[in-house]
Short mmCIF file of C-alpha atoms in Angstrom, two decimals:
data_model
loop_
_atom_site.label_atom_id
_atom_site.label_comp_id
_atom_site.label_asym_id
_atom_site.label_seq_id
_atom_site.Cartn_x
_atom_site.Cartn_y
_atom_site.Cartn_z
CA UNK A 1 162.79 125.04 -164.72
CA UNK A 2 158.78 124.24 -164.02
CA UNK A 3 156.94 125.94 -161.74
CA UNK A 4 155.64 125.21 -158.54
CA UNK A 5 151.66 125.10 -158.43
CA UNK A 6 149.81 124.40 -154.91
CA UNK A 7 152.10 123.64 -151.91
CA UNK A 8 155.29 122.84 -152.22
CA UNK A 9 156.14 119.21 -150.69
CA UNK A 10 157.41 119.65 -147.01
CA UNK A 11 156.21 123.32 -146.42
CA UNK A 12 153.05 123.02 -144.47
CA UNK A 13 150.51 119.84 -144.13
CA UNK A 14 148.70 118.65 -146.85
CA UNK A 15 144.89 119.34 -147.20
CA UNK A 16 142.35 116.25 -146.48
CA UNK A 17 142.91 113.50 -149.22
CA UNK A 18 146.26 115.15 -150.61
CA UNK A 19 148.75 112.21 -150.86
CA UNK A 20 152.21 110.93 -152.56
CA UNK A 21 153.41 108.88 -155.33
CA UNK A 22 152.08 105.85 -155.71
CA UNK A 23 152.00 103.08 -158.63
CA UNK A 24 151.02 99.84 -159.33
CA UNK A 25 154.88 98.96 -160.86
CA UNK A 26 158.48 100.89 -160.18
CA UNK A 27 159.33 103.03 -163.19
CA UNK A 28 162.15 102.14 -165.20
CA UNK A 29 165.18 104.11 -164.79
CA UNK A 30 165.39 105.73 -168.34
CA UNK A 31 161.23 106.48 -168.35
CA UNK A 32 160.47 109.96 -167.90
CA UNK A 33 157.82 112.57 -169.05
CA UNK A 34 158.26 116.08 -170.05
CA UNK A 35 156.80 119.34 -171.40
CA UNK A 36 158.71 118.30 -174.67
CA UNK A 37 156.56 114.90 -175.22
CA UNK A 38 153.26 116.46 -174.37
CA UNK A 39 154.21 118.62 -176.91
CA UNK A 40 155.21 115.56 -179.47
CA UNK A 41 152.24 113.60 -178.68
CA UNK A 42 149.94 116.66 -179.47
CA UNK A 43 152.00 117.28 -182.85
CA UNK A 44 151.02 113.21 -183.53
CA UNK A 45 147.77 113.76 -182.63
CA UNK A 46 146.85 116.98 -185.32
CA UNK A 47 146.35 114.88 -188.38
CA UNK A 48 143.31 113.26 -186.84
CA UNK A 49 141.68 116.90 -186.03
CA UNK A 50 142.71 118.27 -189.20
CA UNK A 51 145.35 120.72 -187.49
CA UNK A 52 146.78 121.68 -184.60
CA UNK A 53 144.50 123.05 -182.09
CA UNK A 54 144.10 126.93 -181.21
CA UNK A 55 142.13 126.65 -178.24
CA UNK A 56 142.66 123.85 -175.71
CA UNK A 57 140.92 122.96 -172.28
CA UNK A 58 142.08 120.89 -170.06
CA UNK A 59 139.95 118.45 -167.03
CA UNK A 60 141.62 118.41 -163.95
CA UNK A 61 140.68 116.23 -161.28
CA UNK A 62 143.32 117.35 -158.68
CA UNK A 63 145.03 113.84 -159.16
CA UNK A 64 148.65 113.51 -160.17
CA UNK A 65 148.16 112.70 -163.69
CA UNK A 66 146.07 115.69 -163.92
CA UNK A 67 147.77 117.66 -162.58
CA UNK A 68 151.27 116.70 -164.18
CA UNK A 69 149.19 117.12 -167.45
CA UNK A 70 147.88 121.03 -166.72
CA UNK A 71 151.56 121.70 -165.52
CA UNK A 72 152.96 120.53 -169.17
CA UNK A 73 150.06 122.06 -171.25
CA UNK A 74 150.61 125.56 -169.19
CA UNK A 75 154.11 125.70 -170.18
CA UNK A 76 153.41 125.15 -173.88
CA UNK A 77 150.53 127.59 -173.86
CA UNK A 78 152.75 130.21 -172.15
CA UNK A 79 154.97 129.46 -175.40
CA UNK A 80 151.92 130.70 -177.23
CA UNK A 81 151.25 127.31 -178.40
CA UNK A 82 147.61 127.24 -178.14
CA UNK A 83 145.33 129.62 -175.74
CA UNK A 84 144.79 127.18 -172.31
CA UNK A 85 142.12 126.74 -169.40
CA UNK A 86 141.17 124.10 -167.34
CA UNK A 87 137.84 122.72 -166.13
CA UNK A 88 137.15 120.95 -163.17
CA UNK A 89 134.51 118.68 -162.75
CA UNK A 90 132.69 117.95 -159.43
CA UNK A 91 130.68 115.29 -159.11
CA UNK A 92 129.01 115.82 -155.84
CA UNK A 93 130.00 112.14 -154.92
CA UNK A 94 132.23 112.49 -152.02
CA UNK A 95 132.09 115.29 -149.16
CA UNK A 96 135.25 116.60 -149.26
CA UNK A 97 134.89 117.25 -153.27
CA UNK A 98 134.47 121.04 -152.84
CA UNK A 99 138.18 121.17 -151.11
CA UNK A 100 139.50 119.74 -154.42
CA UNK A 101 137.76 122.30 -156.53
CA UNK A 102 139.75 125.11 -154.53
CA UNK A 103 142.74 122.98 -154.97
CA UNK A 104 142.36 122.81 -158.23
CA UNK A 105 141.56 126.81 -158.48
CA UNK A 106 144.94 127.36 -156.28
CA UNK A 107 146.97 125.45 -158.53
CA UNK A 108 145.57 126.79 -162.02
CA UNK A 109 145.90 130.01 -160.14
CA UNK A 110 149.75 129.82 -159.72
CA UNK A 111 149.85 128.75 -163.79
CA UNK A 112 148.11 131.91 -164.22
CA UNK A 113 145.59 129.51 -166.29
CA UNK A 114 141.70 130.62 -166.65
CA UNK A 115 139.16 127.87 -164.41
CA UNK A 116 136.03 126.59 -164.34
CA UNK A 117 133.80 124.18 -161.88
CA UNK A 118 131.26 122.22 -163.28
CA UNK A 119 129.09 121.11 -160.74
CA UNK A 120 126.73 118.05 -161.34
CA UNK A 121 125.59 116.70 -157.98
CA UNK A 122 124.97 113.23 -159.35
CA UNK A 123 122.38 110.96 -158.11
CA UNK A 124 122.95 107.37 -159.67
CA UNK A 125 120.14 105.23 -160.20
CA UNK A 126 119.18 102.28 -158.63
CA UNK A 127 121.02 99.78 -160.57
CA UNK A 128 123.35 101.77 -162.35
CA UNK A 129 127.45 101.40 -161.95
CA UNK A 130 128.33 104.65 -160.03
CA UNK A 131 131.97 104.69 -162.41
CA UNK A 132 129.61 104.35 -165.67
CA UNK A 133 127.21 107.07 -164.39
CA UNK A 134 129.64 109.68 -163.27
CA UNK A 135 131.60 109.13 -166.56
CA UNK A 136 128.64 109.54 -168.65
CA UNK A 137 127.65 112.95 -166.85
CA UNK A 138 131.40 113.92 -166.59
CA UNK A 139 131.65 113.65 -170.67
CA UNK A 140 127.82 114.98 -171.32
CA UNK A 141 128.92 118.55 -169.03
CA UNK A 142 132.58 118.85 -170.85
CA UNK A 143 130.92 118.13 -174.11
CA UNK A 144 128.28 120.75 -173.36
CA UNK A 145 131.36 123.56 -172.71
CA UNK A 146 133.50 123.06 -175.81
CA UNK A 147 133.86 125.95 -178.40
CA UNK A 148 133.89 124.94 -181.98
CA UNK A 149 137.15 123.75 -182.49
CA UNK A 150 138.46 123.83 -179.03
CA UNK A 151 140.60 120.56 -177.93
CA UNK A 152 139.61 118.56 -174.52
CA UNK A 153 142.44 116.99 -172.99
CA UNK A 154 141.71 113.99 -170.48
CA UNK A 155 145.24 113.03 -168.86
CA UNK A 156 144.32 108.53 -169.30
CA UNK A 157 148.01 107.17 -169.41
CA UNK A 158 149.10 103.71 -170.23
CA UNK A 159 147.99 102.10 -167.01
CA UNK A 160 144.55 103.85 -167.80
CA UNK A 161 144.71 102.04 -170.80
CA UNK A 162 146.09 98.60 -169.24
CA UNK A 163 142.92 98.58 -166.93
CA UNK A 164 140.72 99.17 -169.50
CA UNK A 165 141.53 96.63 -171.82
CA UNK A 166 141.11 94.11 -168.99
CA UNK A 167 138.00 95.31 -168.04
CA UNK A 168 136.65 95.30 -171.38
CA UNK A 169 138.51 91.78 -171.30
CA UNK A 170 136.37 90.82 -168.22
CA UNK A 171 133.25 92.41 -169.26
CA UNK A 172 133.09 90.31 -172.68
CA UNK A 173 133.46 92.95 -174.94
CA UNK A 174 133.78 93.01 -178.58
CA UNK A 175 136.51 94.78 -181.03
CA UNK A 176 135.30 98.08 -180.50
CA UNK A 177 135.75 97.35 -176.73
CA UNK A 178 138.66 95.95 -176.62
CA UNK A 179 140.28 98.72 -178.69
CA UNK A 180 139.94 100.87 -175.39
CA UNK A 181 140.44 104.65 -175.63
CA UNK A 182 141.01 106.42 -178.80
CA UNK A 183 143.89 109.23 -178.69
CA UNK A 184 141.84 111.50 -180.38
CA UNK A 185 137.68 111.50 -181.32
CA UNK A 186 134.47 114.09 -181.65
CA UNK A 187 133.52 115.49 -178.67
CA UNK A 188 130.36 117.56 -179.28
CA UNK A 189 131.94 120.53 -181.49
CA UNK A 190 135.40 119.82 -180.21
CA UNK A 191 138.32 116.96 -180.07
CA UNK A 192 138.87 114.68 -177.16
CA UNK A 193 142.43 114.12 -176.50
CA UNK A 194 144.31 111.59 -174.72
CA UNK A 195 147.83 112.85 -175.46
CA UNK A 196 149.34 110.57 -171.78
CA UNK A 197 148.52 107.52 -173.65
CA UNK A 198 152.12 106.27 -174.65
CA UNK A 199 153.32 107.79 -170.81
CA UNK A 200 153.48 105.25 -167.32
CA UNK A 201 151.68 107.30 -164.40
CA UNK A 202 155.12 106.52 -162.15
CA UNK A 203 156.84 109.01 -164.67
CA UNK A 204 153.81 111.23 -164.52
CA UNK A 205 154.52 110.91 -160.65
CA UNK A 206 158.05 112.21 -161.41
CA UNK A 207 157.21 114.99 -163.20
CA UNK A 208 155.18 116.30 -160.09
CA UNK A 209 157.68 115.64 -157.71
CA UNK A 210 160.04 117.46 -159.53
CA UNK A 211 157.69 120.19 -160.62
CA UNK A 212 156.62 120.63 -156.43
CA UNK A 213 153.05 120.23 -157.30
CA UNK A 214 150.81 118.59 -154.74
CA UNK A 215 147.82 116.03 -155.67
CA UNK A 216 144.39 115.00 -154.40
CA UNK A 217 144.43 111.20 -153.37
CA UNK A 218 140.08 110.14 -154.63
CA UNK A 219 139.74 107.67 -151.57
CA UNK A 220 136.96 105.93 -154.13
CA UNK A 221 140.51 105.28 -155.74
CA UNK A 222 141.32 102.50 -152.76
CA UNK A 223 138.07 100.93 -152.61
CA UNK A 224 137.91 97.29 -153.87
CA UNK A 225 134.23 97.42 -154.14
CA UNK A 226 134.78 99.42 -157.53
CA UNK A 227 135.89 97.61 -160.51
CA UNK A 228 139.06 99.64 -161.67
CA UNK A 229 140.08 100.30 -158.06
CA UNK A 230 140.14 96.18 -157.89
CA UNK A 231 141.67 96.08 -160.95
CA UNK A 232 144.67 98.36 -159.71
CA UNK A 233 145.03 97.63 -156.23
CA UNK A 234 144.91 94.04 -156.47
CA UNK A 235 145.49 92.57 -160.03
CA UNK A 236 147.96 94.70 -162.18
CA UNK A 237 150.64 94.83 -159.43
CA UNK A 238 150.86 91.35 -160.00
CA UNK A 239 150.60 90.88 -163.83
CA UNK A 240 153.00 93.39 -164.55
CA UNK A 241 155.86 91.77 -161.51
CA UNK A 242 155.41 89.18 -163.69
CA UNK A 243 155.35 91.11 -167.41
CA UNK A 244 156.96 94.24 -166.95
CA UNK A 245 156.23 95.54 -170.35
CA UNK A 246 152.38 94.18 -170.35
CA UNK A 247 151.08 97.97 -170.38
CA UNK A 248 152.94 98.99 -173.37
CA UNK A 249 152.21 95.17 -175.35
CA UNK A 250 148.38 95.67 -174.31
CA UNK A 251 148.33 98.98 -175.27
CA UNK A 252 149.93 97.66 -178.63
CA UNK A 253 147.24 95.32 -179.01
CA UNK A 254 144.50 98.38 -178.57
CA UNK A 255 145.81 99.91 -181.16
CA UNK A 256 145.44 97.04 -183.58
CA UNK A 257 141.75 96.52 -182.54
CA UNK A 258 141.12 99.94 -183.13
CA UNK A 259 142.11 99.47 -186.75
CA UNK A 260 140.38 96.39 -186.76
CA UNK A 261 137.17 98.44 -185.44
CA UNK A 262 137.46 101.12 -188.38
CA UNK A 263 137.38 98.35 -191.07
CA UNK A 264 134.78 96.88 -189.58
CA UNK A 265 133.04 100.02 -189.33
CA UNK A 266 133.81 101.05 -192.90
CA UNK A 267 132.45 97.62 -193.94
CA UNK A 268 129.15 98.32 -192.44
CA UNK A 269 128.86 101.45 -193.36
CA UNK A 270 128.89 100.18 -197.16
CA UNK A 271 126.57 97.30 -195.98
CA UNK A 272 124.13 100.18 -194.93
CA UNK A 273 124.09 102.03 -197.98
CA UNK A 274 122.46 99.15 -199.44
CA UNK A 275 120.39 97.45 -196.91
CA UNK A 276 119.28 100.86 -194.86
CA UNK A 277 116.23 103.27 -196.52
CA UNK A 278 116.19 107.02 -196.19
CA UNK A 279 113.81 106.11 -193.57
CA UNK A 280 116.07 104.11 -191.66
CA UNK A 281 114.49 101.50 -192.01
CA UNK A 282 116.53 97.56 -192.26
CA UNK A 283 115.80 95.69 -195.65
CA UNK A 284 115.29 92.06 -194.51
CA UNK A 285 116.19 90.36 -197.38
CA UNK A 286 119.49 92.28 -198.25
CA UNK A 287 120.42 91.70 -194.57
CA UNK A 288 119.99 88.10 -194.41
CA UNK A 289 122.36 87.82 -198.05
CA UNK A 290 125.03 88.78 -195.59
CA UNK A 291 127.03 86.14 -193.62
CA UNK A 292 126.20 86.07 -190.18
CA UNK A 293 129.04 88.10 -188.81
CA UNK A 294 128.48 90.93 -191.41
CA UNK A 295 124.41 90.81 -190.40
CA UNK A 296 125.67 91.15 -186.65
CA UNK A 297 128.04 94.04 -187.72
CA UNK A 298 125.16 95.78 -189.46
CA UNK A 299 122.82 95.56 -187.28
CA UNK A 300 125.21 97.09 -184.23
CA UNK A 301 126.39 100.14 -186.55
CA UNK A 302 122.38 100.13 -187.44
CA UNK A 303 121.44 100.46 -184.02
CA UNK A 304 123.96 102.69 -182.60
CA UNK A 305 123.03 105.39 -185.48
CA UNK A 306 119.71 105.38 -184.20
CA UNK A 307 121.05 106.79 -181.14
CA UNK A 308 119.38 104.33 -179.05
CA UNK A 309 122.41 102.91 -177.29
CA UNK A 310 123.62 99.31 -178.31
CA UNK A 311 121.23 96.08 -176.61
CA UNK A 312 123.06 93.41 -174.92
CA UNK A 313 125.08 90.84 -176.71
CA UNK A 314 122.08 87.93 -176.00
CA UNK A 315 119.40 90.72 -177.13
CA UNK A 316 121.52 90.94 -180.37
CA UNK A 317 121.45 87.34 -181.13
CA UNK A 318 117.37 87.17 -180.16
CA UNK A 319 116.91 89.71 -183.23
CA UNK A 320 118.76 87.17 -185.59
CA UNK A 321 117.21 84.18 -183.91
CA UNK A 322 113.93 85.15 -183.01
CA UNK A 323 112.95 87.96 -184.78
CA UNK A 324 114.21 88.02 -188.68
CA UNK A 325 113.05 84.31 -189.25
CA UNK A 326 109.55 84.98 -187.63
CA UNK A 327 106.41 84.11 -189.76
CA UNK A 328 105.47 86.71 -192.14
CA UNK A 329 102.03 87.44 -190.34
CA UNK A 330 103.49 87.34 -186.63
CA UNK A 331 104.60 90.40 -184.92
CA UNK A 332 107.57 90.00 -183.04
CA UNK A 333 110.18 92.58 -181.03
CA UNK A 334 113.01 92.45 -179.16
CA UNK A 335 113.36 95.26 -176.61
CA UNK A 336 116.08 96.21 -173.86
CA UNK A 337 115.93 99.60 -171.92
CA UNK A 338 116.73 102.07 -174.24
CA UNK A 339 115.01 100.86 -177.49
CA UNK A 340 113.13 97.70 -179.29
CA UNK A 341 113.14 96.36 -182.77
CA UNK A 342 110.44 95.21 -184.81
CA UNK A 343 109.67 93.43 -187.58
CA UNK A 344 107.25 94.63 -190.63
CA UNK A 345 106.40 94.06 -194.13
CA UNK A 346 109.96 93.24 -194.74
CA UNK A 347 111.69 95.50 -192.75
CA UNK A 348 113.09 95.83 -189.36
CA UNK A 349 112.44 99.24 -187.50
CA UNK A 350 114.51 100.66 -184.79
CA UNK A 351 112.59 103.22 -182.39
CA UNK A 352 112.39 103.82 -178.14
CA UNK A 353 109.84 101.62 -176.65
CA UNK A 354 106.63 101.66 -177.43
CA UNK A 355 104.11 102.22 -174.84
CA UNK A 356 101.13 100.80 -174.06
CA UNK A 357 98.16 100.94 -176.50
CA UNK A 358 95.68 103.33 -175.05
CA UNK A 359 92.59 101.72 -172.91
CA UNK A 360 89.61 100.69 -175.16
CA UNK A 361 91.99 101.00 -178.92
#
C-alpha cells in the first residue's frame, strides 16, 4: 500500500493555500496512475538518455502532480531503482512561498527522501511575462544542480501539454513550438524528464487521494490575468465537454511536430555544413541557392547556435527582405534585444549588439 506523506486528509486543518482535487474534465472511469506506469514511462524514456538513469532528482512544487510524482518515484527508488531526492524551487513570488518549502520538506521527510530549496527571489523586469521569467530562472537553478548523468524529473501531464500546444497555437508559433514539451532532452550535464506526459492530472489527483498526501493550491494558479491560468480556468473546460479525448489527440499531434522539428533540424544542420565557416560566419550566396523555406530554416538553427536567442518572426523576414538583397556597398543590420545581424563582403555575421562607436572615431 503507499504511504502517507504530509497530513492525512481529515486529521487536522490544512495549512494556508493547501486545497483538493480539482480538474478541468471528470476522469474516465478506467484512467488511473500508478507506481507501475511511472516506472513504464521511465523504461520508454532510457533509449533517448542512452540508459536508464542511476541518479534521479525530482522538482516539487507542493502541487498535486508533484507531489503524486515524488510519491511514485520514492517507491521505485526504495526498490533500489535509482538513488532519489527532490528539489524545491522557491521563487520568492508569493508571500506564503516559504510555508510550501516546509511542506515540501515534511512530505519528502515522511518518504525518507534527501531535499533541497533553491531560493531565487525573482525580480521580473519591466516588460517581461512573469510565467516566462520564473520558468527561465526555475530551469537556469535546476540546470545549475545536476550531477553528470543525474535525471530531472518535471511532473507536466497531458493537460500540461494540452495548454501548451494552444498557447503556442495562440502565440503563432512555428513547428518547433507547436511540438510542445519533449519527454526527454539535455539539461546542463543531466536529462530532463517528463515521464506524466501520457497521464490526465484527475488520475494524478487519484493517486493522492488514495496515497493521503496533501497539496499546495499556487493561488497565481486561479488568476485569469495569467495566460495558462486563462487557458485552464476558462477555455479547456469547455473544449474538452465538447472533445473529451482532445488532450490525448493534441498531444498526438505534438508528437508528430516533434518529428517534424528533428527533420527539419537535421536538414539544416546539413544546410550548415555547407553554407556556415569555421568562423560562423553565413555564406550569402550558398544561402540564397536555397528555397526560401530552407533559407528561413537555416538561418533560425544559425541563429539559435550562436546562442543569441531566436529574433521575432517579422525580424526574421527583415533579414531576407531587407538585409541579404542590400547593395553590395551599403551596410545594413537587423537587430532585436538579444543580438543583430549584419551584412559583409558576402557574408552575414551573427554577434550581441554592437555599441556605440566611441566619441571622436
Amino acid at each position: 500500500s503507499a504511504r502517507r506523506a504530509g497530513v492525512p486528509s481529515g486529521s487536522t486543518p490544512r495549512p494556508e493555500g493547501t486545497g483538493r482535487p480539482w480538474s478541468c474534465s471528470p476522469a474516465r472511469p478506467n484512467m488511473h496512475f500508478s507506481v507501475k506506469r511511472l516506472a513504464q514511462s521511465l523504461k520508454s524514456l532510457e533509449g533517448g538518455a542512452g540508459g536508464p538513469p542511476a541518479r534521479v532528482c525530482v522538482a516539487v512544487s507542493g502541487g498535486v502532480d508533484s507531489l503524486a510524482h515524488l510519491h511514485s518515484a520514492a517507491a521505485l527508488a526504495s526498490a533500489g531503482h535509482f538513488a532519489l531526492r527532490a528539489l524545491h524551487i522557491d521563487h520568492g513570488l508569493q508571500q506564503a512561498s516559504a510555508g510550501w518549502a516546509a511542506h515540501c520538506r515534511q512530505t519528502c521527510d515522511g518518504l525518507a527522501v534527501p531535499f533541497g530549496v533553491l531560493s531565487l527571489r525573482l525580480v521580473p523586469a519591466k516588460g517581461v511575462s512573469v510565467e516566462a521569467a520564473a520558468r527561465d530562472a526555475r530551469y537556469a537553478a535546476l540546470s545549475a544542480q545536476l550531477q553528470p548523468g543525474e535525471w530531472l524529473l518535471t511532473a507536466h501531464h497531458q493537460d500540461d501539454q494540452f495548454e501548451t500546444v494552444l498557447l503556442q497555437l495562440l502565440r503563432g508559433a512555428g513547428v518547433a513550438g507547436l511540438a510542445a514539451m519533449p519527454g526527454l532532452a539535455r539539461l546542463g550535464p543531466g536529462w530532463h524528464a517528463r515521464p506524466l506526459l501520457d497521464e490526465r492530472r484527475a488520475a494524478l489527483e487519484a493517486y493522492a487521494l488514495a496515497a493521503g498526501l496533501e497539496w499546495i493550491e499556487d493561488p497565481m494558479n486561479a488568476e485569469l490575468r495569467y495566460e495558462r491560468a486563462y487557458l485552464r480556468q476558462e477555455l479547456s473546460p469547455r473544449i474538452l465537454a465538447r472533445w473529451p479525448a482532445a488532450g490525448r489527440t493534441v498531444a498526438r499531434s505534438a508528437r508528430h511536430l516533434a518529428d517534424a522539428q528533428v527533420i527539419l533540424a537535421e536538414v539544416a544542420a546539413a544546410d550548415a555544413r555547407l553554407a556556415v565557416d569555421a568562423e560562423g560566419r553565413l555564406d550569402l550566396g550558398l544561402l540564397l541557392g536555397l528555397s526560401v523555406p530552407r533559407q528561413r530554416n537555416l538561418l533560425r538553427a544559425w541563429l539559435d547556435g550562436r546562442g543569441l536567442g531566436l529574433p521575432s518572426t517579422a525580424r526574421l523576414e527583415a533579414i531576407l527582405r531587407d538585409l541579404v538583397p542590400a547593395r553590395a556597398d551599403a551596410t545594413p543590420v537587423v537587430t532585436w534585444p538579444s543580438g543583430e545581424v549584419r551584412r559583409y563582403r558576402g557574408r552575414l555575421y551573427a554577434m550581441s549588439p554592437l555599441g556605440p562607436p566611441p566619441t571622436g572615431w
